[in-house]
CSV table of C-alpha atoms in Angstrom, one decimal:
chain,number,residue,atom,x,y,z
X,1,MET,CA,69.1,87.0,91.7
X,2,ALA,CA,70.0,90.3,93.0
X,3,SER,CA,71.0,91.3,96.6
X,4,ASP,CA,71.6,94.5,98.2
X,5,PHE,CA,74.5,95.5,100.5
X,6,ASP,CA,75.9,98.8,101.8
X,7,ILE,CA,79.2,97.7,100.9
X,8,VAL,CA,80.9,94.8,99.5
X,9,VAL,CA,84.2,93.5,100.1
X,10,ILE,CA,86.1,91.4,97.1
X,11,GLY,CA,88.7,89.2,98.3
X,12,ALA,CA,89.3,87.8,102.2
X,13,GLY,CA,93.1,87.9,102.2
X,14,GLN,CA,94.9,89.9,104.8
X,15,ALA,CA,93.4,93.1,103.2
X,16,GLY,CA,89.9,92.0,102.9
X,17,LEU,CA,89.6,90.5,106.1
X,18,SER,CA,91.0,93.5,108.1
X,19,ALA,CA,88.3,95.3,106.3
X,20,GLY,CA,85.8,92.9,107.5
X,21,TYR,CA,86.8,93.1,111.2
X,22,HIS,CA,86.8,97.0,111.0
X,23,LEU,CA,83.3,97.3,109.5
X,24,ARG,CA,82.1,95.0,112.2
X,25,ARG,CA,83.6,97.0,115.1
X,26,LEU,CA,81.8,100.0,113.7
X,27,GLY,CA,78.5,98.1,113.9
X,28,LEU,CA,77.8,96.7,110.7
X,29,VAL,CA,76.4,93.3,110.3
X,30,PRO,CA,77.7,90.6,107.6
X,31,GLU,CA,75.0,89.4,105.3
X,32,ARG,CA,72.9,92.3,106.0
X,33,ASP,CA,75.1,95.4,105.8
X,34,PHE,CA,77.9,94.1,104.1
X,35,ARG,CA,79.5,91.2,102.2
X,36,ILE,CA,82.4,89.6,101.9
X,37,VAL,CA,83.3,87.4,98.8
X,38,ASP,CA,85.8,85.3,97.7
X,39,HIS,CA,86.8,82.9,94.7
X,40,ALA,CA,89.6,80.7,96.5
X,41,PRO,CA,88.3,77.3,97.6
X,42,GLY,CA,88.7,78.1,101.3
X,43,PRO,CA,90.5,80.5,103.9
X,44,GLY,CA,93.9,81.7,103.3
X,45,GLY,CA,94.0,84.0,100.7
X,46,ALA,CA,97.1,83.7,98.4
X,47,TRP,CA,99.1,81.8,100.9
X,48,GLN,CA,97.2,78.7,100.4
X,49,PHE,CA,98.7,78.4,96.9
X,50,ARG,CA,102.4,78.8,98.1
X,51,TRP,CA,105.2,76.2,97.5
X,52,PRO,CA,105.8,73.7,100.0
X,53,SER,CA,109.4,74.5,100.8
X,54,LEU,CA,108.1,78.2,101.6
X,55,THR,CA,107.9,77.7,105.5
X,56,LEU,CA,107.5,80.2,108.7
X,57,THR,CA,111.4,80.1,109.1
X,58,THR,CA,112.1,81.1,105.3
X,59,VAL,CA,108.9,83.4,104.7
X,60,ASN,CA,109.7,87.2,105.5
X,61,ARG,CA,107.3,87.8,107.7
X,62,VAL,CA,103.3,87.1,108.9
X,63,HIS,CA,102.0,90.0,110.6
X,64,ASP,CA,98.8,89.7,112.7
X,65,LEU,CA,95.0,90.4,111.8
X,66,PRO,CA,93.5,93.1,114.2
X,67,GLY,CA,92.3,91.5,116.9
X,68,MET,CA,93.9,87.9,116.9
X,69,SER,CA,97.6,87.3,116.8
X,70,PHE,CA,98.7,84.7,114.8
X,71,ALA,CA,101.1,82.8,117.2
X,72,GLU,CA,97.9,82.2,119.7
X,73,THR,CA,96.7,79.5,116.6
X,74,LEU,CA,100.3,77.9,116.2
X,75,ALA,CA,100.9,74.5,117.7
X,76,PRO,CA,104.2,74.1,119.8
X,77,GLY,CA,107.3,72.9,117.4
X,78,SER,CA,105.4,74.4,114.4
X,79,GLU,CA,108.3,76.8,113.4
X,80,THR,CA,109.0,74.8,110.0
X,81,ALA,CA,105.3,74.4,109.2
X,82,PRO,CA,104.3,75.4,105.4
X,83,ALA,CA,103.1,78.7,104.9
X,84,ALA,CA,100.3,77.2,103.1
X,85,THR,CA,98.8,74.6,105.9
X,86,ALA,CA,99.5,77.3,109.0
X,87,VAL,CA,98.3,80.7,107.5
X,88,PRO,CA,95.3,79.8,106.1
X,89,HIS,CA,94.3,77.7,109.1
X,90,TYR,CA,94.8,81.0,111.1
X,91,TYR,CA,92.5,82.8,108.6
X,92,GLU,CA,90.0,80.4,109.2
X,93,LEU,CA,90.0,80.6,112.7
X,94,TYR,CA,89.9,84.6,112.4
X,95,GLU,CA,87.2,84.1,110.2
X,96,LYS,CA,84.6,81.9,112.6
X,97,ARG,CA,86.1,84.1,115.9
X,98,PHE,CA,84.7,87.6,114.3
X,99,ASP,CA,81.9,85.7,112.4
X,100,LEU,CA,83.0,87.3,108.7
X,101,ARG,CA,81.0,84.9,107.0
X,102,VAL,CA,82.7,84.9,104.0
X,103,GLN,CA,80.8,83.3,100.9
X,104,ARG,CA,83.0,81.2,98.5
X,105,GLN,CA,83.8,80.0,95.7
X,106,VAL,CA,82.6,83.4,94.3
X,107,SER,CA,84.4,84.7,90.9
X,108,VAL,CA,83.5,88.7,90.1
X,109,ARG,CA,83.4,88.7,86.4
X,110,VAL,CA,82.6,92.3,86.3
X,111,VAL,CA,81.8,95.7,88.9
X,112,CYS,CA,79.7,98.7,86.8
X,113,ASP,CA,77.2,101.0,86.9
X,114,ARG,CA,74.2,100.1,84.9
X,115,THR,CA,71.7,102.1,82.9
X,116,ALA,CA,68.0,102.3,83.7
X,117,ASP,CA,67.1,99.3,81.5
X,118,GLY,CA,70.3,97.6,83.1
X,119,GLN,CA,71.5,96.5,79.6
X,120,SER,CA,74.7,98.3,79.6
X,121,CYS,CA,77.8,99.8,81.5
X,122,ALA,CA,77.1,103.6,82.4
X,123,GLY,CA,78.9,106.5,84.0
X,124,ARG,CA,78.9,107.4,87.3
X,125,GLY,CA,75.9,106.4,89.6
X,126,GLU,CA,74.4,105.6,93.3
X,127,VAL,CA,74.8,101.8,92.7
X,128,LEU,CA,77.5,99.5,91.5
X,129,HIS,CA,76.2,95.9,90.4
X,130,VAL,CA,79.1,93.1,91.4
X,131,GLU,CA,78.4,90.4,88.6
X,132,THR,CA,79.8,87.0,90.1
X,133,GLU,CA,79.8,83.6,89.5
X,134,GLY,CA,78.4,81.5,92.7
X,135,ALA,CA,76.6,84.6,94.1
X,136,GLY,CA,74.3,86.4,91.4
X,137,THR,CA,74.9,89.9,91.4
X,138,LEU,CA,75.3,92.1,94.2
X,139,ARG,CA,74.3,95.4,94.3
X,140,THR,CA,76.2,98.0,96.5
X,141,ARG,CA,76.8,101.7,97.4
X,142,GLY,CA,80.1,101.3,98.3
X,143,LEU,CA,82.8,98.6,97.2
X,144,ILE,CA,86.2,97.6,98.9
X,145,ASN,CA,88.6,95.7,96.7
X,146,GLY,CA,91.3,93.3,98.3
X,147,THR,CA,91.8,91.0,95.4
X,148,GLY,CA,95.6,91.7,95.5
X,149,THR,CA,98.1,90.2,92.9
X,150,TRP,CA,98.0,86.6,92.8
X,151,GLU,CA,96.1,85.9,90.0
X,152,ARG,CA,98.4,88.0,87.5
X,153,PRO,CA,101.3,86.6,87.2
X,154,PHE,CA,103.6,89.1,85.0
X,155,VAL,CA,105.9,87.4,82.7
X,156,PRO,CA,107.7,90.3,80.2
X,157,ARG,CA,107.7,89.1,76.6
X,158,TYR,CA,111.1,88.5,74.8
X,159,PRO,CA,112.2,87.8,71.2
X,160,GLY,CA,111.9,83.9,70.6
X,161,ALA,CA,110.3,82.5,73.7
X,162,ASP,CA,107.4,80.7,71.7
X,163,THR,CA,110.3,78.8,70.3
X,164,PHE,CA,111.8,77.4,73.4
X,165,THR,CA,111.2,73.6,73.8
X,166,GLY,CA,112.4,73.5,77.1
X,167,ARG,CA,110.1,74.5,80.5
X,168,GLN,CA,108.7,78.0,81.4
X,169,LEU,CA,106.7,78.7,84.6
X,170,HIS,CA,106.5,81.4,86.5
X,171,THR,CA,106.8,81.6,90.5
X,172,ARG,CA,103.0,80.9,91.1
X,173,ASP,CA,103.6,77.7,89.5
X,174,TYR,CA,106.5,76.8,91.3
X,175,ARG,CA,106.4,73.6,93.8
X,176,THR,CA,109.7,71.9,94.7
X,177,ALA,CA,113.2,72.1,93.6
X,178,GLU,CA,113.7,68.5,93.2
X,179,GLU,CA,111.5,68.5,90.0
X,180,PHE,CA,114.5,70.3,88.4
X,181,THR,CA,117.1,68.2,89.2
X,182,GLY,CA,119.8,67.7,86.4
X,183,GLU,CA,118.2,70.1,84.3
X,184,HIS,CA,119.8,73.5,83.9
X,185,VAL,CA,117.1,76.4,85.1
X,186,VAL,CA,117.9,80.1,84.1
X,187,VAL,CA,116.1,82.3,87.3
X,188,VAL,CA,114.8,85.6,85.5
X,189,GLY,CA,114.7,88.3,88.4
X,190,GLY,CA,116.0,90.2,91.2
X,191,GLY,CA,113.1,90.2,93.8
X,192,VAL,CA,113.0,88.2,97.5
X,193,SER,CA,111.4,85.2,95.8
X,194,ALA,CA,113.8,85.0,93.2
X,195,VAL,CA,116.6,84.7,95.3
X,196,GLN,CA,115.1,82.6,97.3
X,197,LEU,CA,114.0,80.2,94.7
X,198,LEU,CA,117.6,80.6,93.0
X,199,ASP,CA,119.1,79.5,96.5
X,200,GLU,CA,117.0,76.6,96.8
X,201,ILE,CA,117.0,75.2,93.0
X,202,SER,CA,121.1,75.9,93.1
X,203,ARG,CA,121.4,73.0,96.0
X,204,VAL,CA,120.0,69.8,93.7
X,205,THR,CA,121.0,71.6,90.2
X,206,SER,CA,123.0,73.9,88.2
X,207,THR,CA,121.3,77.4,87.9
X,208,THR,CA,122.2,81.2,86.1
X,209,TRP,CA,120.8,83.9,87.4
X,210,VAL,CA,119.9,86.9,85.3
X,211,THR,CA,118.5,90.7,86.3
X,212,ARG,CA,117.4,93.5,84.5
X,213,SER,CA,119.3,95.8,87.0
X,214,GLU,CA,122.1,95.2,89.4
X,215,PRO,CA,121.0,93.9,92.5
X,216,VAL,CA,121.6,95.5,95.4
X,217,PHE,CA,121.8,93.7,99.2
X,218,ARG,CA,121.5,95.2,102.8
X,219,THR,CA,123.6,93.7,105.3
X,220,GLU,CA,122.5,96.1,107.7
X,221,PRO,CA,118.6,94.8,109.8
X,222,PHE,CA,115.7,96.2,108.1
X,223,ALA,CA,114.5,99.3,110.6
X,224,PRO,CA,110.9,100.7,110.9
X,225,GLU,CA,112.6,104.0,109.0
X,226,ASP,CA,113.3,101.7,105.7
X,227,GLY,CA,109.9,100.6,105.5
X,228,ARG,CA,108.2,103.7,106.2
X,229,ALA,CA,110.4,105.2,103.4
X,230,ALA,CA,109.4,102.4,101.3
X,231,VAL,CA,105.9,103.1,101.8
X,232,ALA,CA,106.1,106.1,101.3
X,233,MET,CA,107.6,106.3,98.1
X,234,VAL,CA,104.7,103.9,96.6
X,235,GLU,CA,102.0,106.2,98.1
X,236,ASP,CA,103.7,109.1,96.6
X,237,ARG,CA,103.7,107.4,93.1
X,238,VAL,CA,100.0,105.9,93.3
X,239,ARG,CA,98.8,109.7,95.1
X,240,ARG,CA,99.9,111.1,91.2
X,241,GLY,CA,98.5,108.5,89.5
X,242,LEU,CA,101.4,106.2,88.4
X,243,PRO,CA,101.7,102.3,88.7
X,244,PRO,CA,103.1,101.0,91.9
X,245,GLY,CA,106.7,100.5,91.7
X,246,SER,CA,109.2,97.9,93.2
X,247,VAL,CA,109.7,98.2,97.0
X,248,VAL,CA,112.8,96.1,96.9
X,249,SER,CA,114.3,99.1,94.6
X,250,VAL,CA,114.1,101.2,97.7
X,251,THR,CA,115.0,98.5,100.5
X,252,GLY,CA,117.1,96.4,98.8
X,253,LEU,CA,117.6,92.4,99.1
X,254,PRO,CA,118.2,91.1,102.9
X,255,LEU,CA,121.4,89.2,102.9
X,256,ASP,CA,120.2,86.6,105.8
X,257,GLU,CA,122.5,83.5,106.5
X,258,ARG,CA,120.9,81.4,103.7
X,259,LEU,CA,121.7,83.8,100.9
X,260,ARG,CA,125.4,84.4,102.6
X,261,ALA,CA,125.6,81.0,102.0
X,262,ALA,CA,124.6,80.8,98.6
X,263,ARG,CA,126.9,84.1,98.2
X,264,ASP,CA,129.6,81.6,99.3
X,265,ARG,CA,128.7,78.9,96.9
X,266,GLY,CA,128.9,81.2,93.8
X,267,VAL,CA,125.2,81.3,93.1
X,268,LEU,CA,124.3,84.8,93.3
X,269,ARG,CA,126.7,85.8,90.5
X,270,ARG,CA,124.3,88.3,88.5
X,271,GLN,CA,123.8,88.4,85.0
X,272,PRO,CA,122.4,91.4,83.1
X,273,MET,CA,119.2,90.2,81.0
X,274,PHE,CA,120.3,88.1,77.8
X,275,GLU,CA,118.6,90.3,74.5
X,276,ARG,CA,116.5,86.9,73.2
X,277,ILE,CA,115.4,82.9,74.1
X,278,GLU,CA,116.3,80.2,71.5
X,279,ARG,CA,115.3,77.0,71.5
X,280,ASP,CA,117.4,75.4,73.8
X,281,GLY,CA,118.5,78.3,75.9
X,282,VAL,CA,118.9,82.1,75.9
X,283,ARG,CA,121.7,84.3,74.2
X,284,TRP,CA,123.1,88.1,74.9
X,285,ALA,CA,123.7,90.8,73.1
X,286,ASP,CA,127.7,89.9,73.1
X,287,GLY,CA,126.6,86.4,71.5
X,288,THR,CA,127.3,84.5,74.5
X,289,PHE,CA,125.0,81.6,74.8
X,290,GLN,CA,123.8,79.3,77.7
X,291,PRO,CA,121.7,76.3,77.1
X,292,ALA,CA,118.9,75.8,79.4
X,293,ASP,CA,116.1,73.3,80.2
X,294,VAL,CA,114.0,75.6,82.3
X,295,ILE,CA,113.3,79.3,82.4
X,296,LEU,CA,111.8,80.2,85.8
X,297,TRP,CA,110.3,83.6,85.8
X,298,ALA,CA,110.2,85.1,89.2
X,299,THR,CA,109.1,88.6,87.6
X,300,GLY,CA,106.4,89.5,90.0
X,301,PHE,CA,102.9,90.2,89.8
X,302,ARG,CA,100.6,92.8,88.6
X,303,SER,CA,97.3,94.0,90.6
X,304,SER,CA,94.5,91.8,89.8
X,305,LEU,CA,91.8,94.7,88.6
X,306,ASP,CA,90.5,93.6,85.1
X,307,HIS,CA,87.0,93.3,86.9
X,308,LEU,CA,86.8,97.0,87.7
X,309,ALA,CA,87.9,97.7,83.8
X,310,PRO,CA,84.2,99.3,83.0
X,311,LEU,CA,84.4,101.9,85.7
X,312,ARG,CA,87.5,103.5,83.6
X,313,LEU,CA,89.6,104.3,86.9
X,314,ARG,CA,93.0,104.0,85.2
X,315,GLY,CA,94.6,106.8,83.7
X,316,PRO,CA,96.5,107.2,80.1
X,317,GLY,CA,99.5,106.1,82.0
X,318,GLY,CA,98.1,103.2,83.0
X,319,GLY,CA,97.7,104.1,86.8
X,320,ILE,CA,94.9,104.9,89.2
X,321,THR,CA,95.4,108.2,90.6
X,322,MET,CA,94.2,107.0,94.6
X,323,THR,CA,93.9,109.8,97.3
X,324,GLY,CA,92.1,109.5,100.9
X,325,ARG,CA,94.2,109.2,104.4
X,326,LEU,CA,96.2,106.0,103.6
X,327,ALA,CA,95.6,106.1,99.6
X,328,THR,CA,93.0,103.7,99.6
X,329,GLN,CA,90.3,105.6,97.8
X,330,VAL,CA,89.7,106.1,94.1
X,331,ALA,CA,90.1,109.6,93.0
X,332,VAL,CA,87.7,109.4,90.3
X,333,ASP,CA,85.5,107.1,92.1
X,334,PRO,CA,85.2,107.3,95.9
X,335,ARG,CA,82.6,104.9,96.2
X,336,ILE,CA,85.4,102.4,95.8
X,337,HIS,CA,88.6,101.5,98.2
X,338,LEU,CA,92.0,99.4,96.8
X,339,ILE,CA,93.4,97.7,99.2
X,340,GLY,CA,96.3,95.6,98.9
X,341,TYR,CA,97.1,98.2,96.2
X,342,GLY,CA,100.0,100.3,96.3
X,343,PRO,CA,101.1,101.2,99.1
X,344,SER,CA,98.9,99.0,101.2
X,345,ALA,CA,100.5,95.8,99.0
X,346,SER,CA,102.2,94.5,102.3
X,347,THR,CA,100.5,92.3,105.2
X,348,ILE,CA,101.3,95.2,107.5
X,349,GLY,CA,100.1,98.0,105.1
X,350,ALA,CA,96.9,95.8,103.9
X,351,ASN,CA,95.9,95.9,108.0
X,352,ARG,CA,96.4,99.2,108.2
X,353,ALA,CA,94.5,100.1,104.8
X,354,GLY,CA,91.3,97.6,105.8
X,355,ARG,CA,90.7,100.0,109.0
X,356,ALA,CA,91.5,103.3,106.5
X,357,ALA,CA,89.1,102.4,104.1
X,358,ALA,CA,86.0,100.8,106.5
X,359,ALA,CA,86.2,104.0,108.2
X,360,GLU,CA,86.3,106.8,105.2
X,361,LEU,CA,83.9,104.6,103.0
X,362,THR,CA,81.2,104.0,105.9
X,363,GLY,CA,81.5,107.8,106.5
X,364,ARG,CA,80.8,109.0,102.8
X,365,LEU,CA,78.0,106.7,103.1
X,366,GLY,CA,76.6,108.1,106.1
X,367,ILE,CA,76.3,104.8,107.9
X,368,SER,CA,76.5,105.5,111.5
X,369,ARG,CA,79.2,104.4,113.8
X,370,ASP,CA,76.2,103.2,116.4
X,371,ARG,CA,74.4,100.5,114.0
X,372,ARG,CA,74.0,97.5,115.4
């Protein structure tokens, strides 16, 4: 079965819900003019899968979706509630208030153009075919992709990794620090999640912290101009067709009260990257060896865009050249907007990107703002 829509939105996280809200504001009707599909079992985007110890007091910040504040959905005294329950509750109420009619559980297998006989992917056509498990084939004139990064955890390849007899896991797999009690944990990564998990784990067992480059901590408050500088750096990269860079490399790691305490406990003594992994630990180039039971790869994520591969959006260096007001439009295929990619990867950036993508795509498709 095939269904036709002006626009299909893939993903119902912050970016996808923002896009849906702004499409409605422009007069489009869900299930008639556009459809939002999401593969998760319920509302909440990637938030519903976060570890239990990530609470509203330890998370960086949950930015409001357009038109409805997060605070109004919180019960009194819920400041320590797990983000994995509080944020999905907010998203669920948001979807209902604005009647976004997200269709779940729908997994997008591939997006491509089809030849006239419908048998193979072709070049640029008028209609995109979104082939799914759970909703059949959706034919659309425009696509807003908000799949984020959660589905693509990145673990670098190191010699000997397959010989390690202990446990290896990624941030995505982390649940509680207590499961590592009595084991030595090597935490790899220099981002915010890495130091947060390092702090937690170090409270119950011994740890070694390893990063590729020397981490830079910031002691001063994170000002708006710092955020703008970080976003501008990433936007410049994607407009030039380069893969998005790390925001932490510009902003540094905020040295808050918890991390100051961790530093005082000696936890933040960073080691450079080891040369290889052995069956019972890691070894550096100078021969130094650290026995280990667990390697936690807090090494980030990559954009989840494999379903768009037939469209050949990537350039020779692996990046996608972006254009448009907020760098959400794919330069080689303006029917497609990527939100939650590059400068819109943050929650506040995803809000703005959803608005820009909705406005630019409806304008390109000639959809009237007065449609009701």
